[in-house]
Amino acid sequence: MLLTFDQVGEMLDDLADAFPPVLFDGLNGGVNLLEEAVPDPDFPEGEMYILGEYCDDLLGRYINLYYGSFAALAKSEDWSVDTWTDELRTTLAHELTHHLEALGGLHGLDDRDAEELARWRAEYAAEADASEE
């Protein structure tokens, strides 16, 4: 099921309201739903998408979630409304964890994300090599 940008925005607002407000302290740019899809540049187009990111830059601290990335996966995996909810909640929680770690000067989740991406890249390269043989 493909939800519209507005439907996902409402869903995201409801999900964010369910988190304890203290988790948003210092997140001066809030949580933003952006329309674009963000393919991971390290993978062929359509293979891997960036669903969200925690940003800490000159504009402040904020979280961006990418509707287009969620929609691309929803189309290819035939998501239900429950899947949309689970994926949005999981991604928001993940990015809030990055925020909290940044406030505390920690980077455990950054390290885990880097290890996971390295493993996926290696698996993808191995599959590509095997298919070429």
mmCIF file of C-alpha atoms in Angstrom:
data_model
loop_
_atom_site.group_PDB
_atom_site.id
_atom_site.type_symbol
_atom_site.label_atom_id
_atom_site.label_comp_id
_atom_site.label_asym_id
_atom_site.label_seq_id
_atom_site.Cartn_x
_atom_site.Cartn_y
_atom_site.Cartn_z
ATOM 1 C CA MET A 1 0.000 0.000 0.000
ATOM 2 C CA LEU A 2 1.404 3.358 -0.990
ATOM 3 C CA LEU A 3 0.540 6.145 1.425
ATOM 4 C CA THR A 4 0.608 9.784 0.361
ATOM 5 C CA PHE A 5 3.119 12.291 1.657
ATOM 6 C CA ASP A 6 0.385 13.918 3.766
ATOM 7 C CA GLN A 7 -0.737 10.583 5.228
ATOM 8 C CA VAL A 8 2.831 9.738 6.180
ATOM 9 C CA GLY A 9 3.279 13.207 7.670
ATOM 10 C CA GLU A 10 0.240 12.712 9.901
ATOM 11 C CA MET A 11 1.446 9.248 10.876
ATOM 12 C CA LEU A 12 4.896 10.606 11.714
ATOM 13 C CA ASP A 13 3.392 13.394 13.849
ATOM 14 C CA ASP A 14 1.379 10.826 15.812
ATOM 15 C CA LEU A 15 4.435 8.587 16.255
ATOM 16 C CA ALA A 16 6.602 11.488 17.423
ATOM 17 C CA ASP A 17 3.925 12.509 19.946
ATOM 18 C CA ALA A 18 4.117 9.012 21.459
ATOM 19 C CA PHE A 19 7.817 9.437 22.355
ATOM 20 C CA PRO A 20 8.708 11.123 25.651
ATOM 21 C CA PRO A 21 9.163 14.863 25.007
ATOM 22 C CA VAL A 22 12.541 14.883 26.771
ATOM 23 C CA LEU A 23 14.013 12.926 23.840
ATOM 24 C CA PHE A 24 13.489 15.993 21.655
ATOM 25 C CA ASP A 25 15.397 18.378 23.966
ATOM 26 C CA GLY A 26 18.051 20.209 21.958
ATOM 27 C CA LEU A 27 16.520 19.127 18.654
ATOM 28 C CA ASN A 28 15.978 22.737 17.633
ATOM 29 C CA GLY A 29 15.223 21.921 13.979
ATOM 30 C CA GLY A 30 12.656 19.259 14.842
ATOM 31 C CA VAL A 31 11.704 16.234 12.807
ATOM 32 C CA ASN A 32 11.180 16.889 9.104
ATOM 33 C CA LEU A 33 9.545 14.742 6.459
ATOM 34 C CA LEU A 34 11.051 15.527 3.067
ATOM 35 C CA GLU A 35 9.591 14.396 -0.240
ATOM 36 C CA GLU A 36 12.687 13.058 -1.954
ATOM 37 C CA ALA A 37 14.052 9.556 -2.179
ATOM 38 C CA VAL A 38 17.706 9.272 -1.181
ATOM 39 C CA PRO A 39 19.399 6.263 -2.767
ATOM 40 C CA ASP A 40 22.577 5.179 -1.005
ATOM 41 C CA PRO A 41 25.371 6.226 -3.398
ATOM 42 C CA ASP A 42 27.427 3.140 -2.556
ATOM 43 C CA PHE A 43 24.841 0.802 -4.100
ATOM 44 C CA PRO A 44 23.272 0.614 -7.557
ATOM 45 C CA GLU A 45 20.166 2.768 -7.988
ATOM 46 C CA GLY A 46 17.155 1.230 -6.261
ATOM 47 C CA GLU A 47 19.148 -1.287 -4.205
ATOM 48 C CA MET A 48 19.508 0.657 -0.935
ATOM 49 C CA TYR A 49 17.848 3.808 0.382
ATOM 50 C CA ILE A 50 18.626 6.221 3.172
ATOM 51 C CA LEU A 51 15.402 6.486 5.183
ATOM 52 C CA GLY A 52 16.489 9.154 7.607
ATOM 53 C CA GLU A 53 19.392 11.048 9.041
ATOM 54 C CA TYR A 54 20.293 12.985 12.139
ATOM 55 C CA CYS A 55 21.864 16.326 11.278
ATOM 56 C CA ASP A 56 24.003 18.529 13.503
ATOM 57 C CA ASP A 57 25.257 21.432 11.433
ATOM 58 C CA LEU A 58 25.088 25.209 11.044
ATOM 59 C CA LEU A 59 21.287 25.014 10.891
ATOM 60 C CA GLY A 60 21.126 23.245 14.246
ATOM 61 C CA ARG A 61 20.162 19.736 15.301
ATOM 62 C CA TYR A 62 17.361 18.069 13.368
ATOM 63 C CA ILE A 63 16.116 14.822 11.928
ATOM 64 C CA ASN A 64 15.158 14.345 8.290
ATOM 65 C CA LEU A 65 13.069 11.395 7.155
ATOM 66 C CA TYR A 66 12.722 10.812 3.411
ATOM 67 C CA TYR A 67 9.223 9.996 2.220
ATOM 68 C CA GLY A 68 10.470 9.007 -1.238
ATOM 69 C CA SER A 69 12.840 6.423 0.220
ATOM 70 C CA PHE A 70 10.068 4.884 2.315
ATOM 71 C CA ALA A 71 7.708 4.967 -0.693
ATOM 72 C CA ALA A 72 10.242 3.220 -2.948
ATOM 73 C CA LEU A 73 10.586 0.386 -0.434
ATOM 74 C CA ALA A 74 6.838 0.252 0.150
ATOM 75 C CA LYS A 75 6.272 -0.229 -3.589
ATOM 76 C CA SER A 76 8.918 -2.906 -3.997
ATOM 77 C CA GLU A 77 7.965 -4.788 -0.813
ATOM 78 C CA ASP A 78 4.175 -4.244 -0.893
ATOM 79 C CA TRP A 79 3.958 -2.669 2.569
ATOM 80 C CA SER A 80 0.819 -2.633 4.689
ATOM 81 C CA VAL A 81 -0.147 0.324 6.888
ATOM 82 C CA ASP A 82 1.338 -1.595 9.829
ATOM 83 C CA THR A 83 4.646 -1.919 7.986
ATOM 84 C CA TRP A 84 4.670 1.833 7.288
ATOM 85 C CA THR A 85 4.060 2.467 10.987
ATOM 86 C CA ASP A 86 6.788 0.061 12.094
ATOM 87 C CA GLU A 87 9.347 1.410 9.628
ATOM 88 C CA LEU A 88 8.645 5.050 10.506
ATOM 89 C CA ARG A 89 8.752 4.335 14.261
ATOM 90 C CA THR A 90 11.974 2.334 13.958
ATOM 91 C CA THR A 91 13.661 4.998 11.833
ATOM 92 C CA LEU A 92 12.571 7.839 14.115
ATOM 93 C CA ALA A 93 13.790 5.939 17.181
ATOM 94 C CA HIS A 94 17.099 5.245 15.434
ATOM 95 C CA GLU A 95 17.637 8.913 14.557
ATOM 96 C CA LEU A 96 16.615 10.034 18.050
ATOM 97 C CA THR A 97 19.263 7.661 19.413
ATOM 98 C CA HIS A 98 21.843 9.397 17.218
ATOM 99 C CA HIS A 99 20.632 12.724 18.663
ATOM 100 C CA LEU A 100 20.914 11.566 22.259
ATOM 101 C CA GLU A 101 24.340 10.060 21.677
ATOM 102 C CA ALA A 102 25.527 13.296 20.047
ATOM 103 C CA LEU A 103 24.326 15.284 23.054
ATOM 104 C CA GLY A 104 26.342 12.971 25.294
ATOM 105 C CA GLY A 105 29.440 12.958 23.085
ATOM 106 C CA LEU A 106 28.958 9.277 22.251
ATOM 107 C CA HIS A 107 29.079 7.482 18.896
ATOM 108 C CA GLY A 108 28.182 3.831 19.521
ATOM 109 C CA LEU A 109 25.306 3.836 17.045
ATOM 110 C CA ASP A 110 27.441 5.592 14.430
ATOM 111 C CA ASP A 111 30.023 2.824 14.816
ATOM 112 C CA ARG A 112 27.381 0.096 14.578
ATOM 113 C CA ASP A 113 25.844 1.728 11.490
ATOM 114 C CA ALA A 114 29.273 1.894 9.807
ATOM 115 C CA GLU A 115 29.944 -1.782 10.573
ATOM 116 C CA GLU A 116 26.534 -2.809 9.263
ATOM 117 C CA LEU A 117 26.984 -0.815 6.038
ATOM 118 C CA ALA A 118 30.439 -2.300 5.519
ATOM 119 C CA ARG A 119 28.973 -5.795 5.934
ATOM 120 C CA TRP A 120 26.152 -5.050 3.445
ATOM 121 C CA ARG A 121 28.648 -3.628 0.941
ATOM 122 C CA ALA A 122 30.820 -6.742 1.256
ATOM 123 C CA GLU A 123 27.802 -9.048 0.856
ATOM 124 C CA TYR A 124 26.611 -7.086 -2.174
ATOM 125 C CA ALA A 125 30.098 -7.193 -3.749
ATOM 126 C CA ALA A 126 30.351 -10.944 -3.120
ATOM 127 C CA GLU A 127 26.946 -11.519 -4.745
ATOM 128 C CA ALA A 128 27.921 -9.361 -7.724
ATOM 129 C CA ASP A 129 31.197 -11.265 -8.122
ATOM 130 C CA ALA A 130 29.385 -14.614 -7.911
ATOM 131 C CA SER A 131 26.866 -13.586 -10.557
ATOM 132 C CA GLU A 132 29.660 -12.571 -12.936
ATOM 133 C CA GLU A 133 31.271 -16.021 -12.785
#
